[in-house]
XYZ file of C-alpha atoms in Angstrom:
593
model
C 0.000 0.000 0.000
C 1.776 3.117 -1.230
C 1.961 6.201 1.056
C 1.315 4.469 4.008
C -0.324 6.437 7.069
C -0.902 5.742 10.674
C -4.294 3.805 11.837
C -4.595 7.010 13.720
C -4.964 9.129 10.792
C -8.599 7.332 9.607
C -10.472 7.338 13.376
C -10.667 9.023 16.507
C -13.008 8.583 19.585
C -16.153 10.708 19.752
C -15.299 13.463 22.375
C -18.280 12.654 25.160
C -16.479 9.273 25.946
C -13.129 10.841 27.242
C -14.201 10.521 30.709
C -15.685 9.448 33.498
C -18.965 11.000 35.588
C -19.026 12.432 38.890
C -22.510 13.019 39.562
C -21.836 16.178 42.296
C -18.961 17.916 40.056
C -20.677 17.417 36.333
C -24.696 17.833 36.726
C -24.196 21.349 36.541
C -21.929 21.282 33.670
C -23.849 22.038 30.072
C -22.089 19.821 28.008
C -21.805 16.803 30.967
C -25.036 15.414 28.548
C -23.593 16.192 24.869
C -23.470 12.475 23.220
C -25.297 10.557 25.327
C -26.953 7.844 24.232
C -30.543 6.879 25.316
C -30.092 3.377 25.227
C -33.415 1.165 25.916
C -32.136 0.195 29.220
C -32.565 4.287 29.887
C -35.594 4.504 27.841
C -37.171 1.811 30.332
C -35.720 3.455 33.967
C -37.390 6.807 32.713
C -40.728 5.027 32.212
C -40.317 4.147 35.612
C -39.087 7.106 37.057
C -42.130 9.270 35.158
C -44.293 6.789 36.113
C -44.177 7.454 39.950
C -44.292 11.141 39.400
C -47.529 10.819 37.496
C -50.231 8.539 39.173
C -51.698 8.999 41.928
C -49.618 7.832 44.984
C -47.093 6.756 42.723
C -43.927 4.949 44.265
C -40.911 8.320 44.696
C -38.103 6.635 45.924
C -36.431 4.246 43.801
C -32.349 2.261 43.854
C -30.590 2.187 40.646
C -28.493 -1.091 40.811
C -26.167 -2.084 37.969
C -22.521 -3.600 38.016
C -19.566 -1.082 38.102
C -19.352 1.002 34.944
C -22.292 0.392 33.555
C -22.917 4.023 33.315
C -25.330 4.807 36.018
C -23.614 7.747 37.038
C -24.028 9.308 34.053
C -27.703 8.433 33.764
C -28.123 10.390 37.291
C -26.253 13.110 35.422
C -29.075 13.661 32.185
C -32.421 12.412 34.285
C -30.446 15.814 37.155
C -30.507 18.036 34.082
C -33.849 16.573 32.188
C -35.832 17.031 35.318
C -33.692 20.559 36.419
C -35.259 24.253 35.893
C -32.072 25.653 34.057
C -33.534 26.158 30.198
C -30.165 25.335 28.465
C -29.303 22.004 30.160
C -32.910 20.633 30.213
C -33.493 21.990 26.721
C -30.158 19.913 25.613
C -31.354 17.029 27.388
C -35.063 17.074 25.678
C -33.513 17.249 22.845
C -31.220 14.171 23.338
C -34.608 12.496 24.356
C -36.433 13.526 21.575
C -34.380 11.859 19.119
C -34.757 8.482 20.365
C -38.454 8.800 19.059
C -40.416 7.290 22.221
C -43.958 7.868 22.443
C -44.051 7.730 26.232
C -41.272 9.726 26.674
C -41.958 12.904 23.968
C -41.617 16.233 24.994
C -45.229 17.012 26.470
C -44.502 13.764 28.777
C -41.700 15.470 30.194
C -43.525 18.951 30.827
C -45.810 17.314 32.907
C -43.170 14.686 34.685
C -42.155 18.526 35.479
C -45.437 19.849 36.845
C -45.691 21.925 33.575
C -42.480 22.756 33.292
C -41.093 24.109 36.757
C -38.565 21.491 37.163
C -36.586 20.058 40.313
C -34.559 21.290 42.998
C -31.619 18.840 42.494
C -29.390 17.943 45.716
C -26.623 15.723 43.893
C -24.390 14.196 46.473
C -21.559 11.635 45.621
C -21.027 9.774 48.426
C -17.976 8.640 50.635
C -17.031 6.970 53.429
C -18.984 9.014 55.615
C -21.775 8.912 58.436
C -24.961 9.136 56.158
C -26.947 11.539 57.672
C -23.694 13.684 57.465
C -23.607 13.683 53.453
C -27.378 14.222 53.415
C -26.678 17.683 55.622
C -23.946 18.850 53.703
C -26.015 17.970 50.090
C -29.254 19.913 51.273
C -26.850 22.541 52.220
C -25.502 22.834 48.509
C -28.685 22.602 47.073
C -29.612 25.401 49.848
C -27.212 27.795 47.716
C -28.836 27.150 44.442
C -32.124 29.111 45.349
C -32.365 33.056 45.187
C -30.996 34.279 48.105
C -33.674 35.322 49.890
C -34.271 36.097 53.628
C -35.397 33.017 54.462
C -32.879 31.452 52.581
C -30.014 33.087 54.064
C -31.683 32.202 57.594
C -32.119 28.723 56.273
C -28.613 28.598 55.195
C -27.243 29.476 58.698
C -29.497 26.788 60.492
C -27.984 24.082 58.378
C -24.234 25.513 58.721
C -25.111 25.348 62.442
C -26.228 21.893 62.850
C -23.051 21.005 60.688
C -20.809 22.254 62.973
C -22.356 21.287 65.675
C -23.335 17.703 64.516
C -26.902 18.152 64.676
C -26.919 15.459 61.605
C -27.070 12.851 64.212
C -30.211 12.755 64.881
C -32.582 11.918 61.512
C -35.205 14.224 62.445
C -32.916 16.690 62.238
C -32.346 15.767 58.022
C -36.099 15.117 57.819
C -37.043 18.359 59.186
C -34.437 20.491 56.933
C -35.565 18.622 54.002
C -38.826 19.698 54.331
C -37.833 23.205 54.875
C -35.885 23.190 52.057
C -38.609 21.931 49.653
C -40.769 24.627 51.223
C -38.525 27.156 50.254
C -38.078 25.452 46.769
C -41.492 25.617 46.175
C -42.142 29.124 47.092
C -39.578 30.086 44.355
C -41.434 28.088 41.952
C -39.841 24.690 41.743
C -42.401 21.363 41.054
C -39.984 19.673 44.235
C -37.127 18.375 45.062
C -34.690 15.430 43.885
C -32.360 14.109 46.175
C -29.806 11.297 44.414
C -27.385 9.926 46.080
C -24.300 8.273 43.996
C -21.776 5.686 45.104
C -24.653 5.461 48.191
C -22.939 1.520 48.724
C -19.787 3.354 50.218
C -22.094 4.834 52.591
C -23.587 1.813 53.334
C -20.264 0.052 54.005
C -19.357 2.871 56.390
C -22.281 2.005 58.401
C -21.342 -1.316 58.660
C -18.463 -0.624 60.590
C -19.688 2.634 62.634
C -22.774 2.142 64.199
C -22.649 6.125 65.377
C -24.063 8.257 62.432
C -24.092 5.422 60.404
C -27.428 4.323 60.746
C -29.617 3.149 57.458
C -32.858 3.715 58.882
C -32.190 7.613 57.754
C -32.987 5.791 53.758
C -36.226 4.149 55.387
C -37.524 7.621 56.491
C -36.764 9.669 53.368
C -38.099 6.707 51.575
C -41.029 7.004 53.369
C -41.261 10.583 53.068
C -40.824 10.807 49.749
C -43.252 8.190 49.287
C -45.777 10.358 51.079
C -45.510 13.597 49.449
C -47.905 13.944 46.031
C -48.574 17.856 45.101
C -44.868 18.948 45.323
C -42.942 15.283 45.187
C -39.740 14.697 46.400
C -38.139 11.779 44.226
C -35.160 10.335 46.004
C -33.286 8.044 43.842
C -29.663 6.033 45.216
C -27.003 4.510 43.385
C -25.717 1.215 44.125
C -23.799 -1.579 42.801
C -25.919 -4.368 44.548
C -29.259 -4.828 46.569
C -28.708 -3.436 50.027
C -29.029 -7.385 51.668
C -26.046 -7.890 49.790
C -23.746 -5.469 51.870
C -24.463 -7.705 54.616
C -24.724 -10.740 53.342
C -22.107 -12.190 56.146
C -23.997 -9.919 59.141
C -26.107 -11.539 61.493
C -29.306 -12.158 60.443
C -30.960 -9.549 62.749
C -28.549 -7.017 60.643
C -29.663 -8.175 57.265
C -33.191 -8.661 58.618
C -33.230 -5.068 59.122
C -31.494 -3.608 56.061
C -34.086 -5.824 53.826
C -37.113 -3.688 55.388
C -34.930 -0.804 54.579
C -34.530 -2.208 50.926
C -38.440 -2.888 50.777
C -39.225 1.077 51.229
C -37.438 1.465 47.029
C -38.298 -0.134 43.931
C -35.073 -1.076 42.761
C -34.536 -0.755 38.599
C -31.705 -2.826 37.449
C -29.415 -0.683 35.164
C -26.994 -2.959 32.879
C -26.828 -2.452 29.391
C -27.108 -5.585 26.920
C -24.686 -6.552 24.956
C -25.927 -5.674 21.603
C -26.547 -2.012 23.255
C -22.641 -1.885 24.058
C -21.783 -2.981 20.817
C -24.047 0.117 19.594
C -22.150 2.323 21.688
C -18.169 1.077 20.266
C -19.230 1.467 17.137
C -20.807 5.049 18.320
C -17.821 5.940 20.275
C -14.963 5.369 17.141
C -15.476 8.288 14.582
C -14.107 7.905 10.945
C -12.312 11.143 10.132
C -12.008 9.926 6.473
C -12.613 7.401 4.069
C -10.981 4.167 4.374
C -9.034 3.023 1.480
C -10.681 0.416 -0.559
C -8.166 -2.380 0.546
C -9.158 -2.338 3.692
C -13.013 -2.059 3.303
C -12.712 -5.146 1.101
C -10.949 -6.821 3.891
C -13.765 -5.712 6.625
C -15.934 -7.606 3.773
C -14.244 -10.594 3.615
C -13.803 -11.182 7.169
C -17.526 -10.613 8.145
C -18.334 -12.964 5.147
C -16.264 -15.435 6.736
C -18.328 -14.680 9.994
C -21.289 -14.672 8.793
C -20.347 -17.707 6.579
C -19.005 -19.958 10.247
C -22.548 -18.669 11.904
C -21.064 -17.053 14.526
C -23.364 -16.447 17.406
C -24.703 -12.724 17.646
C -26.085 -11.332 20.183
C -29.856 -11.341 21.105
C -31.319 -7.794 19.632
C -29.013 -7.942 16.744
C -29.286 -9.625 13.167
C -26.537 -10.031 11.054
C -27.170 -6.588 8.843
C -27.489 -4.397 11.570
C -24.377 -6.371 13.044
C -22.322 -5.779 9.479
C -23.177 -2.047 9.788
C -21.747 -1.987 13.364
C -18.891 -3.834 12.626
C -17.240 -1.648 9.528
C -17.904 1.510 12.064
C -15.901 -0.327 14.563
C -13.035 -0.349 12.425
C -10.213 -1.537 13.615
C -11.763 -3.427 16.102
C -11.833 -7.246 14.317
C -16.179 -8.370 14.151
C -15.152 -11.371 16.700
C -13.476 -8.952 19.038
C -16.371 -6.362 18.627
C -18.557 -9.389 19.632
C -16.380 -10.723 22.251
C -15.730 -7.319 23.847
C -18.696 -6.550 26.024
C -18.561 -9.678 28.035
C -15.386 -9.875 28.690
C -14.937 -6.435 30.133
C -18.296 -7.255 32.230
C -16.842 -10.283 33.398
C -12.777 -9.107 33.790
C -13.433 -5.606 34.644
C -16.105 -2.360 35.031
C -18.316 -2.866 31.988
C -18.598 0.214 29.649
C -16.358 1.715 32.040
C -13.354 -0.106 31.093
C -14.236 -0.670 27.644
C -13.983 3.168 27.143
C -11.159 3.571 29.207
C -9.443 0.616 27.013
C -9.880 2.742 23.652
C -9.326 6.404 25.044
C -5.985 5.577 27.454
C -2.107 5.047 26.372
C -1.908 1.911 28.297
C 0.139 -0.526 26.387
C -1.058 -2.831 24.055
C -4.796 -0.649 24.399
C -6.390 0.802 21.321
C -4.640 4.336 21.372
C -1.385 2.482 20.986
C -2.507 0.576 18.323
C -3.624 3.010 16.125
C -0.411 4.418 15.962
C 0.564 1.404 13.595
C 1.052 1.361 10.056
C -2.261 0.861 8.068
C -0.754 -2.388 6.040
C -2.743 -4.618 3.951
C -1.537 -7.721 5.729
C -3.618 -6.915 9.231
C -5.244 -3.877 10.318
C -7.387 -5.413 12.726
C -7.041 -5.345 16.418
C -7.727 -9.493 17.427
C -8.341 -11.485 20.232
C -4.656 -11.954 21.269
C -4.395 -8.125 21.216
C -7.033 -7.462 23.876
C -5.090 -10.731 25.718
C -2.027 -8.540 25.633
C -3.850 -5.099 26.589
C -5.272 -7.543 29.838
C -2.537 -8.829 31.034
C -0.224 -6.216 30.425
C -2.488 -3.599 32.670
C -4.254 -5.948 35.163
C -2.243 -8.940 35.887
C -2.428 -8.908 39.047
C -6.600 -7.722 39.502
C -6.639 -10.526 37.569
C -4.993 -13.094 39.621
C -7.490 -12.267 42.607
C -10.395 -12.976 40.127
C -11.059 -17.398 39.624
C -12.645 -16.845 36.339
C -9.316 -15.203 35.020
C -7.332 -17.819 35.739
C -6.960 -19.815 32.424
C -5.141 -16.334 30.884
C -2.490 -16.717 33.788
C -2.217 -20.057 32.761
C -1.728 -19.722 29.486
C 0.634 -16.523 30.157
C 2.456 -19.513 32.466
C 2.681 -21.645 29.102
C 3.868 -19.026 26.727
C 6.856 -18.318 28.803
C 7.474 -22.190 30.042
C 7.815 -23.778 26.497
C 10.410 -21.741 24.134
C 9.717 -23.925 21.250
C 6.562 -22.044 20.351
C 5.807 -20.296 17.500
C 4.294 -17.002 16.805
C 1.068 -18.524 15.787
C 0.708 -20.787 18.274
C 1.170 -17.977 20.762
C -1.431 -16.422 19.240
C -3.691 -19.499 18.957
C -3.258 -19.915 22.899
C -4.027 -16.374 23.760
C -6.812 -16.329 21.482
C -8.388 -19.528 22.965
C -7.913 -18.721 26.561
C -9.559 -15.288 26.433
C -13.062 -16.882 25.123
C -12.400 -19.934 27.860
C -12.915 -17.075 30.195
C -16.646 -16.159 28.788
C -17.256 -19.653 30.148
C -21.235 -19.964 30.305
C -22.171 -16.570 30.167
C -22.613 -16.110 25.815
C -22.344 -18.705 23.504
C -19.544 -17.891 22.101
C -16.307 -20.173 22.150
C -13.155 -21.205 20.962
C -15.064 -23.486 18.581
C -13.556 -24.454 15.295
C -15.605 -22.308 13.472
C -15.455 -18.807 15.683
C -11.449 -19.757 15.698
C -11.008 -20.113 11.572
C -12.830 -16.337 11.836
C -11.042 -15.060 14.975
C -7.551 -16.060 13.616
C -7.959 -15.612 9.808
C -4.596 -13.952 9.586
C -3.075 -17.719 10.723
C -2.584 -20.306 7.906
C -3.782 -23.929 8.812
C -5.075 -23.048 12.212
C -6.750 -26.483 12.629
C -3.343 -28.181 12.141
C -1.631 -26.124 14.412
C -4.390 -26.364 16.789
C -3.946 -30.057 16.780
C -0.336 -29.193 17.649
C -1.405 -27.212 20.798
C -3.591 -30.891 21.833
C -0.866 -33.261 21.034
C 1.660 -31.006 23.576
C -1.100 -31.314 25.994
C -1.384 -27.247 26.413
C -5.030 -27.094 24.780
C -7.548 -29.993 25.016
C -11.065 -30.089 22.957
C -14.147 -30.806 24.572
C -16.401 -33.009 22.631
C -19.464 -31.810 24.959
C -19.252 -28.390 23.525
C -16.795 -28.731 20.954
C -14.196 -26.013 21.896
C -10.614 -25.917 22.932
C -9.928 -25.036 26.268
C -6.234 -24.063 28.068
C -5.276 -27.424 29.790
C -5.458 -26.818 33.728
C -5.235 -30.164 34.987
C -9.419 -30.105 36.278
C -12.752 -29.024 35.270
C -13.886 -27.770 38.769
C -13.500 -24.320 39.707
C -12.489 -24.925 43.539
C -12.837 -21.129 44.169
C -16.217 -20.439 43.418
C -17.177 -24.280 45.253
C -15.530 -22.549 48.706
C -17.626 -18.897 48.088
C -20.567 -21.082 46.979
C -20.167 -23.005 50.378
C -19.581 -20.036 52.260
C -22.900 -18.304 51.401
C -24.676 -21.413 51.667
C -23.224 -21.989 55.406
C -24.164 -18.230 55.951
C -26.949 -17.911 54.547
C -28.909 -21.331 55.466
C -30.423 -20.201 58.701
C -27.431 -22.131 61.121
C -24.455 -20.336 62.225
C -20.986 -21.846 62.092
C -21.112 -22.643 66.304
C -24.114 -23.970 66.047
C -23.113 -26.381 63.195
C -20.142 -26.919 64.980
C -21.868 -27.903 68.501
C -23.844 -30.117 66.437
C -21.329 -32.477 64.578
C -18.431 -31.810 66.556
C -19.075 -31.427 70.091
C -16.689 -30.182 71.971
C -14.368 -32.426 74.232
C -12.115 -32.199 77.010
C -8.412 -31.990 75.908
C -6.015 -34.382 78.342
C -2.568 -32.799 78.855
C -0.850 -36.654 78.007
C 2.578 -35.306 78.495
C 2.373 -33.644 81.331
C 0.386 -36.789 83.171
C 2.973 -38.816 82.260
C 5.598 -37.052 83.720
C 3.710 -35.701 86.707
C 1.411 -38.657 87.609
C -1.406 -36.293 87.710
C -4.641 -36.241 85.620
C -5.222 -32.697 83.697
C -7.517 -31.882 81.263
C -8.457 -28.709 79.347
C -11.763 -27.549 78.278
C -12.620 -26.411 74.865
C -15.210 -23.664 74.272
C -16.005 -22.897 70.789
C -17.775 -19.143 70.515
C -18.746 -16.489 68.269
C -18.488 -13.621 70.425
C -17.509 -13.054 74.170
C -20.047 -11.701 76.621
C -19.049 -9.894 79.905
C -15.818 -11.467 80.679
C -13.572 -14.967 81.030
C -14.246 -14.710 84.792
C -17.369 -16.400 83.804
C -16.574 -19.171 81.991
C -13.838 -20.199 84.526
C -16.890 -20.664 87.061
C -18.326 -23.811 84.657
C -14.789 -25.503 84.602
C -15.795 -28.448 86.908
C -12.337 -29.766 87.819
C -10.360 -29.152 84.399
C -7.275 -27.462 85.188
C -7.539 -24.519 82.105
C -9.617 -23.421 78.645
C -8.726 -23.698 75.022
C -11.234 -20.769 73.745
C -11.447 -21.706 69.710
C -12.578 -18.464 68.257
C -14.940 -18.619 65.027
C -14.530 -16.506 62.199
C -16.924 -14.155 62.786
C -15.187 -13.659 66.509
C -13.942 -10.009 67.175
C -10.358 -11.547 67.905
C -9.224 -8.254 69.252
C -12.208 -8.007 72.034
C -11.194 -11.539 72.945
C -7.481 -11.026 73.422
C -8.685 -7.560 75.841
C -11.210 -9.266 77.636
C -8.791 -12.379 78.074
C -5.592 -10.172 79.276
C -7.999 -8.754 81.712
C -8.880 -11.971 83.327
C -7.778 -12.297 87.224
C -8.102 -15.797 87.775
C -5.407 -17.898 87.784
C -5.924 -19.930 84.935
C -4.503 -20.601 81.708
C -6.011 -18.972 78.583
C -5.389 -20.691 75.031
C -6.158 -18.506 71.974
């Protein structure tokens, strides 16, 4: 190819996917919504959303929950400015709404989401590990400052600076009651209410787990509740998180999770994860063509999504194999099987969209920036399977080694650099076939045959070298399925047995001392040596517990003749209580820990 230019020189990435969102800093920004993409996962959480502000005693207070990255920080950012009063951000965001051509969702649907068109007093807090009620204070107090500066607002202001400083946030009556005030105040200046959102609210929640002062949940029940309540001028409280709220306590004691599931029960929780034909949308959205490619390379786009299409590659759900064609020349120089591949395995290895953007706007090595620095050549322009290998293991190795799904790419990274005798290809071949052993069961595709010829066209005789890989025992092929797989000695994943067992063992209803009392009751330990030696008889008694009550005085009362105690401490023991409680003892026994 004469002239040759840099990949870089054809694309670019579309400007609004150059960062992340933080819901507090970039709701007030005018261009925080320019290029955002109402996907059908958004189209359905409006629905919702509208929904509850609409009917009669409609439900207010609602918990996003999607995986990490899946962009529900910016969808906090365009419903902020869709619902706000300011006429230039909710005018852009209309407009972005608009174009997705929903009847439920036009723009007369929104006016009246709006309360003809008065919009919402937003208080936007991103929160941190930090007593709840403390974050709600310091949010209303934010918000406080966006109103006209009134009197009352100024005297307003100063109450909530006050109980700030003072730490009046402790008490939840005291957030209830300034909320209130504050949407009285809102309304007066011709607002429609208030909406309080609450981002990263599961770092809030783990806070609480550990400090019980200020850290109290309940404070969610009674806004919930509140908000729940109030139908003329609404207040719509909506929190971010990246589970349910049972699952923060999931290894609490059941009076713990007990109460966070009522707490849980006051929101209707809308599930926010994008599909994976939806990501796919938004690659092909987020690479721009600055010019025309040259006609080598769109015949070779061709040919490769003939071959595709030709090996029946599984696409999918939501997308036929047109729509999928048009997708894939836009995601040029992403290869169609990594375009396919791509959304799962960042959803399974990493944050979703998050890290799918961050792969193709960063300068990590081996990520997308770096390769379109290359040459455009007519041999291979195409960013493969073993590349996004390379970009993984180069930038996470070690996330990845705490992760038991991403264990066949260590392996195979352990094969590449055991055997010497391998050739380029068969690198390749190994890297390429380990990354789609990690989509195990969750999409049909795998290293198949067929997906392989297609995902490794640039390799002559793949199937002969492939047989190679088998006969060295480094891949073996599963008749059941019919794919290769990296060679790791056994087919059960022991990690995810030992977390299955551990939820199971939590979550059945028996604790661990109970279980233990049952099938392995506790028995007097005889000190062998020192009766031999001594002539005299001593034993030991062993006490399993969870947690220590009042002090080791007590137990040392119920000894009945044994001459000390082995305590055996569970897991769920606060070790550090034990040892002060035990090097507080008086009597004159020994204490085994």
């Amino acid at each position: 190819m004469p002239n040759k230019k840099q990949i870089s020189e054809f694309i670019g990435i579309t400007p609004g996917f150059l960062r992340a969102t933080n819901l507090a800093n970039d709701w007030e920004k005018v261009d925080s919504s320019a290029g955002y993409i109402i996907t059908p996962n958004v189209i359905q959480s409006l629905e919702r959303i509208s929904k509850g502000l609409t009917i009669k005693n409609g439900q207010k207070a609602f918990s996003l929950i999607g995986p990490y990255g899946s962009g529900k920080s910016a969808f906090a950012v365009f419903l902020c400015q869709l619902l706000g009063r300011d006429s230039e951000r909710s005018k852009n965001a209309t407009s972005l709404l608009s174009k997705a051509n929903h009847p439920s969702l036009n723009k007369t649907q929104v006016k009246r989401v709006k309360k003809e068109g008065h919009g919402y007093l937003p208080i936007a807090i991103t929160a941190r590990r930090r007593p709840i009620s403390q974050l709600l204070l310091d949010g209303i107090l934010k918000a406080a400052f966006l109103l006209d500066l009134t009197k009352s607002t100024n005297h307003l202001i100063s109450r909530i600076q006050e109980a700030l400083e003072k730490k009046f946030w402790k008490d939840s009556g005291t957030i209830i009651q300034f909320l209130l005030e504050i949407k009285k105040e809102a309304v007066f200046q011709r607002f429609s209410g208030l909406f309080l959102m609450i981002d990263e609210a599961g770092k809030t929640l783990e806070y609480a787990l550990q400090d019980k002062n200020g850290g109290d949940v309940y404070i969610f029940q009674e806004i919930a509740e509140l908000a729940n309540r109030q139908q003329k001028n609404p207040i719509l409280f909506l929190i971010i998180l990246h589970q349910m709220f049972d699952d923060y306590v999931e290894l609490s004691d059941r009076t713990i999770r007990n109460e966070w599931v009522k707490v849980q029960e006051r929101f209707q929780s809308v599930q926010f994860a994008e599909s994976a034909a939806t990501t796919i949308r938004m690659i092909a959205k987020a690479i721009r063509h600055s010019k025309s490619l040259p006609k080598a390379v769109g015949d070779k786009i061709s040919e490769e999504l003939s071959t595709l299409k030709r090996k029946e590659a599984p696409l999918p759900l939501g997308l036929n194999f047109s729509s999928f064609e048009k997708l894939a020349k836009d995601a040029w120089p992403l290869h169609p099987t990594v375009l396919l591949a791509i959304p799962h395995l960042f959803r399974r290895l990493a944050q979703n969209e998050r890290s799918i953007f961050s792969y193709l706007t960063s300068l990590e090595p081996y990520g997308f920036q770096e390769f379109s620095k290359r040459e455009l050549t007519e041999e291979d322009h195409f960013v493969r399977l073993k590349d996004i290998y390379n970009y993984l293991l180069a930038n996470f190795e070690v996330g990845l080694s705490r992760l038991p799904h991403a264990k066949r790419l260590l392996e195979a990274n352990d094969i590449i650099h055991s055997k010497a005798q391998l050739t380029v290809d068969e690198v390749d071949l190994i890297r390429s076939v380990a990354l789609l052993n990690v989509l195990g069961e969750m999409c049909p595709l795998g290293a198949t045959n067929r997906l392989m010829a297609s995902a490794a066209s640039n390799i002559n005789k793949i199937e002969s070298k492939l047989d190679t890989l088998r006969s060295q025992s480094i891949l073996t092929y599963r008749r059941l399925d019919g794919t290769y797989r990296v060679w790791e000695g056994s087919d059960v994943d022991i990690h995810a047995r030992m977390k299955e067992a551990r939820r199971k063992l939590q979550m059945e209803g028996k604790s661990l001392y109970e279980t233990l009392s049952q099938h392995l009751p506790s028995r007097s330990m005889v000190a062998r040596r020192n009766s031999l030696e001594t002539g005299a008889h001593r034993y030991f008694k062993i006490v399993y517990s969870e947690r220590i009550n009042g002090n080791y005085n007590n137990l040392f009362k119920c000894l009945d003749g044994a001459a000390g105690l082995i305590l055996v401490l569970l897991p769920q023991a606060d070790y550090k209580a034990a040892q002060t409680k035990a090097n507080q003892a008086t009597a004159s026994y020994d204490v085994v820990k």
